[in-house]
Short mmCIF file of C-alpha atoms in Angstrom, two decimals:
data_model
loop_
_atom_site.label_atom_id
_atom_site.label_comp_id
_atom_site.label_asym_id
_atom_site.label_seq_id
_atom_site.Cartn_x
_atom_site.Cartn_y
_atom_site.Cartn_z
CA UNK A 1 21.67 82.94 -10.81
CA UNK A 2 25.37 82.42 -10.98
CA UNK A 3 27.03 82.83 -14.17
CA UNK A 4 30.31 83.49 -15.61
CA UNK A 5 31.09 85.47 -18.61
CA UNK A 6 34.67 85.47 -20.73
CA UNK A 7 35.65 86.59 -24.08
CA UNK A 8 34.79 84.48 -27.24
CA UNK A 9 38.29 83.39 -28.84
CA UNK A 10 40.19 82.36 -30.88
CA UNK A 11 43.07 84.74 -29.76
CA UNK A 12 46.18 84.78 -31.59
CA UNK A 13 49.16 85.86 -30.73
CA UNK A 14 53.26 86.15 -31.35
CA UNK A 15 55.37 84.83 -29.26
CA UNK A 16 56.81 87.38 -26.01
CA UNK A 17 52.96 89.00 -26.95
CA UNK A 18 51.37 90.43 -23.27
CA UNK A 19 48.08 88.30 -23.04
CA UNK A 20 44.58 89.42 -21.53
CA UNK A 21 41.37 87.29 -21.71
CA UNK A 22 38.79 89.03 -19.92
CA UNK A 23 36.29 87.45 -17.51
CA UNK A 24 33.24 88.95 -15.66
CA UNK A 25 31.20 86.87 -13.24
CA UNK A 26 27.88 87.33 -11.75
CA UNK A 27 27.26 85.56 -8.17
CA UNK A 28 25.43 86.02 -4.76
CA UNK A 29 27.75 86.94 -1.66
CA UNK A 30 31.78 86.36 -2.54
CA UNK A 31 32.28 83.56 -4.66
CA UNK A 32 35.81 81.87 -5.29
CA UNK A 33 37.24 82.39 -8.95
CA UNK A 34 39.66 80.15 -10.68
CA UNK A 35 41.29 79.87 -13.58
CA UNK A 36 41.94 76.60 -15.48
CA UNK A 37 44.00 75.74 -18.49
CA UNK A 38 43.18 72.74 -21.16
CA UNK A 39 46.16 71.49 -23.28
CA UNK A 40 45.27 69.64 -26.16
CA UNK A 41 44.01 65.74 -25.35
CA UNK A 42 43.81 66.53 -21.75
CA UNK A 43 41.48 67.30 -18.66
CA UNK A 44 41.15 70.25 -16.97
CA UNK A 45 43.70 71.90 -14.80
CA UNK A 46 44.02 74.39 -12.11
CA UNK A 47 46.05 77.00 -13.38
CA UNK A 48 45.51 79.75 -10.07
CA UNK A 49 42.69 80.82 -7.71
CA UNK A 50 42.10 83.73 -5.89
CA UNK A 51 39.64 83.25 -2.73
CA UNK A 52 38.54 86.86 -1.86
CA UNK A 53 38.20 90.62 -3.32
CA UNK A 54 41.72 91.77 -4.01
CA UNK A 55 43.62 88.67 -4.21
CA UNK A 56 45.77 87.98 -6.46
CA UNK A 57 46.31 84.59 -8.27
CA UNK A 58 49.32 83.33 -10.08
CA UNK A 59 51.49 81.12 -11.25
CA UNK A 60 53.43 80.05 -14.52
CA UNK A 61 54.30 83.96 -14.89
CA UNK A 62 49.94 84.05 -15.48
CA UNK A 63 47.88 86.52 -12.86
CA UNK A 64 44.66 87.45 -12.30
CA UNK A 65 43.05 89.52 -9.45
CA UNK A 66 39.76 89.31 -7.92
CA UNK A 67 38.34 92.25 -8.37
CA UNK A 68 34.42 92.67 -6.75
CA UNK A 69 33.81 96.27 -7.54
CA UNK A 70 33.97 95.53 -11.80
CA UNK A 71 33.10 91.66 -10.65
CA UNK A 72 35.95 90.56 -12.95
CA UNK A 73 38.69 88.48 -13.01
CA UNK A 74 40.95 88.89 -16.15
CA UNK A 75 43.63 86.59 -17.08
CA UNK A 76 46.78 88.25 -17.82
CA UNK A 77 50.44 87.25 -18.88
CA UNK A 78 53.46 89.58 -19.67
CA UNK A 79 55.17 87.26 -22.49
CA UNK A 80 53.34 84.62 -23.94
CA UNK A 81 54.98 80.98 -25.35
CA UNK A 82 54.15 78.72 -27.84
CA UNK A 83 53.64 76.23 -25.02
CA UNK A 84 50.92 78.41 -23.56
CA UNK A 85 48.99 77.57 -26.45
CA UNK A 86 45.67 75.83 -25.03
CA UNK A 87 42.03 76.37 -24.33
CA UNK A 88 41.35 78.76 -20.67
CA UNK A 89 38.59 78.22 -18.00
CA UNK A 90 37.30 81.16 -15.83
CA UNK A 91 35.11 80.10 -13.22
CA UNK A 92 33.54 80.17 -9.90
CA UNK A 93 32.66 78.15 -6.79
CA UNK A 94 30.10 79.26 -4.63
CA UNK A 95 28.35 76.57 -2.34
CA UNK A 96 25.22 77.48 -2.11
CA UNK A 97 23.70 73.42 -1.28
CA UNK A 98 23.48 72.26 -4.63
CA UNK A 99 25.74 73.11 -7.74
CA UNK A 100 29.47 74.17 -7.09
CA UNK A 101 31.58 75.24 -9.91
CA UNK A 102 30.27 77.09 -12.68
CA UNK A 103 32.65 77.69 -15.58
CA UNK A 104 33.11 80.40 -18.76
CA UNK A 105 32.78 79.08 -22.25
CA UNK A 106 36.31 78.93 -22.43
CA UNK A 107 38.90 80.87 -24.56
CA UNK A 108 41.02 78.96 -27.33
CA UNK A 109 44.44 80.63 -26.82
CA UNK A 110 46.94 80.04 -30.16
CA UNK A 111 50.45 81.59 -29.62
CA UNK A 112 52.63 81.65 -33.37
CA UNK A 113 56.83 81.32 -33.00
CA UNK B 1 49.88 61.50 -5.92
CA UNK B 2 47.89 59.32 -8.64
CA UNK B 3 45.75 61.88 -10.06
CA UNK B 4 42.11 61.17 -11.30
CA UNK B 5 41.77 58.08 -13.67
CA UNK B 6 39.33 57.63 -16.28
CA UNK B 7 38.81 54.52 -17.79
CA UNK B 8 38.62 53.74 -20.70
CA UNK B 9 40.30 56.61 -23.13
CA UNK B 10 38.28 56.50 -25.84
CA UNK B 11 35.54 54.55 -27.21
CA UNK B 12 33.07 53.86 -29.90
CA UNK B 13 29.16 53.05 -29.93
CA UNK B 14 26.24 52.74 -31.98
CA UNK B 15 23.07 54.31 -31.60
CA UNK B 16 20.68 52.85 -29.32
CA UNK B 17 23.59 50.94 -27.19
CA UNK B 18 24.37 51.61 -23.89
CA UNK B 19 27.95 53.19 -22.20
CA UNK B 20 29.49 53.03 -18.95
CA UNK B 21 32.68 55.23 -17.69
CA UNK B 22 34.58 54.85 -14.94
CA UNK B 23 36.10 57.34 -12.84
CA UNK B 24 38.62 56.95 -9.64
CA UNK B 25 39.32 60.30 -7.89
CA UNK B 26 42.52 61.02 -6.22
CA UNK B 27 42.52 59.76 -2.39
CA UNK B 28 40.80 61.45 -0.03
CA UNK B 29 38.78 62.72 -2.02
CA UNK B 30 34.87 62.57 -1.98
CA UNK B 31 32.92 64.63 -4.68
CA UNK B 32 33.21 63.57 -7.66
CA UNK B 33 31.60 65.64 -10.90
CA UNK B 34 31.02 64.85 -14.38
CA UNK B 35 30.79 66.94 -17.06
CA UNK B 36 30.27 66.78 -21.11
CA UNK B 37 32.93 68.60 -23.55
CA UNK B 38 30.93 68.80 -26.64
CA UNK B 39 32.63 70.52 -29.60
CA UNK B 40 36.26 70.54 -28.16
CA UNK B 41 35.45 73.42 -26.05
CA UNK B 42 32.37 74.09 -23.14
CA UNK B 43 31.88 72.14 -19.96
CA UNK B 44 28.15 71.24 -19.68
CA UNK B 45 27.67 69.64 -15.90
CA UNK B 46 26.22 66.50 -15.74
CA UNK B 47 26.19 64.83 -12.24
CA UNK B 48 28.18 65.64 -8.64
CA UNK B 49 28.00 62.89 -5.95
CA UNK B 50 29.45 62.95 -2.57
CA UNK B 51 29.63 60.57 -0.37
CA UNK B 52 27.90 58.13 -2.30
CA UNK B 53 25.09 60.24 -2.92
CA UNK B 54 23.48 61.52 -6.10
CA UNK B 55 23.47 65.87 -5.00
CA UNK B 56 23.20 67.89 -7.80
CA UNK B 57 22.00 67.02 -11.57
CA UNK B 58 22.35 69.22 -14.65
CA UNK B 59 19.76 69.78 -17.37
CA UNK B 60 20.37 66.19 -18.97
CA UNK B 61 17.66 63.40 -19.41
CA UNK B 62 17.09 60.41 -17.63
CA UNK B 63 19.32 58.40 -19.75
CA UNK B 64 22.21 59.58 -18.42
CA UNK B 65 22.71 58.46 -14.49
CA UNK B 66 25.82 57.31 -12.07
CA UNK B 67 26.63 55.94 -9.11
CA UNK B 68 29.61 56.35 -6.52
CA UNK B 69 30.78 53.13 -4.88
CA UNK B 70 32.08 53.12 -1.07
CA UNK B 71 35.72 53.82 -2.18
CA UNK B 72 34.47 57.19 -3.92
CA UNK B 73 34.90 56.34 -7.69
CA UNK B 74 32.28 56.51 -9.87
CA UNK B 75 30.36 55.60 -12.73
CA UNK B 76 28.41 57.73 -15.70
CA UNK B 77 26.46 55.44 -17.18
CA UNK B 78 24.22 56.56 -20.56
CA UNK B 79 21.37 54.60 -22.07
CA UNK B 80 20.16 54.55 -25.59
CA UNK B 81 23.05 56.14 -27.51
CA UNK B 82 22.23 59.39 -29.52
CA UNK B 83 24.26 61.07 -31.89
CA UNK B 84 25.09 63.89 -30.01
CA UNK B 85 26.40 61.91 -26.52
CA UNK B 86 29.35 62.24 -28.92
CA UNK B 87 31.54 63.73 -26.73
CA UNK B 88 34.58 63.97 -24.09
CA UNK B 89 33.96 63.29 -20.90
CA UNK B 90 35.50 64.60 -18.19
CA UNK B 91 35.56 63.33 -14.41
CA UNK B 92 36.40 65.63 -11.57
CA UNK B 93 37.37 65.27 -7.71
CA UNK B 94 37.84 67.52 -4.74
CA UNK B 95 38.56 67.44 -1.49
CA UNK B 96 35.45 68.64 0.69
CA UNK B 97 32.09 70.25 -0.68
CA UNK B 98 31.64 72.80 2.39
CA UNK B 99 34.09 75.62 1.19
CA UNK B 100 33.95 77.52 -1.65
CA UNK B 101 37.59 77.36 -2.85
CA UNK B 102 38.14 74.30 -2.91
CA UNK B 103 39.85 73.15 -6.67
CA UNK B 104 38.47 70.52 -9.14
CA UNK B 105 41.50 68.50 -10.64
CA UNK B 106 40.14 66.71 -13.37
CA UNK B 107 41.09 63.59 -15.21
CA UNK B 108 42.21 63.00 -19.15
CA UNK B 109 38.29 62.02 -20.29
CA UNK B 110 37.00 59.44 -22.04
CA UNK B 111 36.54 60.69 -25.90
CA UNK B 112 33.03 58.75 -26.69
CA UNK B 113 32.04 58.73 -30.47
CA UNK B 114 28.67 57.17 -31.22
CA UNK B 115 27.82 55.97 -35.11
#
């Protein structure tokens, strides 16, 4: 079945610190990936998507590429905030009639001044 | 845009009671999801309607059901309160259920704690 796999936090980092939270997915035919972002005391939201192999997501200076070959789709930043500090989503949509999104375990992300 | 509302923020129970939560997606929107944020962290899916019907159910007893009302919001609705219901829970809307990439935006929750 689908599933999506992502690495078990907490990660810590300093501030202007380049960020990488890995995320492997397993899925029948080409799935959509997304990433989403959970501040503290609040939903869910869409941080970027990709759609198809070798797209790239972004946005907030965050990117992640679809990549089908390694089936992955790692979260990276080049400089890291405090603000960034928050728990992140990897997951995937793939409409097969029944269940849609399927998401990681999440990834607690705590960035120190 | 009014993004999805969940009603109301937080609330307390005792065992045994019974809980309802509301959820009004943003406009034009027809699925609507639940799922349950135990432990601050993992998304456990409970229920998707579209359309006013029930179309996928996650591995969650009877006790927990919904319903989606003509205008597309929703309710999650748990019976005999356990312990562990203790939990945030989180409503989600999106546009159409036919594509694949289509984004869930999700509201704030509704932080249940049952005694």
């Amino acid at each position: 079945g689908n599933s999506v796999t992502q690495m078990e936090g907490p990660v810590t980092l300093s501030e202007e610190a380049f960020l990488t939270i890995n995320c492997t997915y397993t899925a029948t035919g080409y799935p959509s990936l997304f990433w989403y972002v959970q501040y503290p005391g609040e939903g869910l939201q869409l941080l970027l998507k990709a759609t198809k192999a070798d797209d790239k997501g972004s946005n907030k200076g965050f990117e992640a590429t679809y990549r089908k070959e390694t089936t992955s789709f790692h979260l990276e930043k080049g400089s890291v905030q405090v603000s960034d500090s928050a728990v992140y989503f990897c997951a995937l949509s793939r409409n097969t009639g029944g269940f849609k999104t399927i998401f990681g375990a999440g990834t607690r992300l705590f960035v120190k001044a | 845009e009014a993004g999805v509302t969940q009603s109301p923020t937080h609330l307390i129970k005792t065992r045994g009671q019974q809980v309802t939560l509301r959820c009004s997606p943003i406009s034009g929107h027809t699925s609507v999801y639940w799922y349950q944020q135990a432990l601050g962290l993992g998304l456990q899916f409970l229920l998707w309607y579209d359309e006013g019907e029930e179309r996928n159910r996650g591995n969650f007893p009877p006790r927990f059901s919904g319903r989606q009302f003509p205008n597309y919001s929703s309710e999650l609705n748990v019976n005999a309160l356990e312990l562990e219901d203790s939990a945030l829970y989180l409503c989600a809307s999106s546009w159409t259920t036919w594509t694949d990439n289509s984004p869930l935006h999700f509201g704030n929750g509704t932080r249940l704690t049952v005694t």
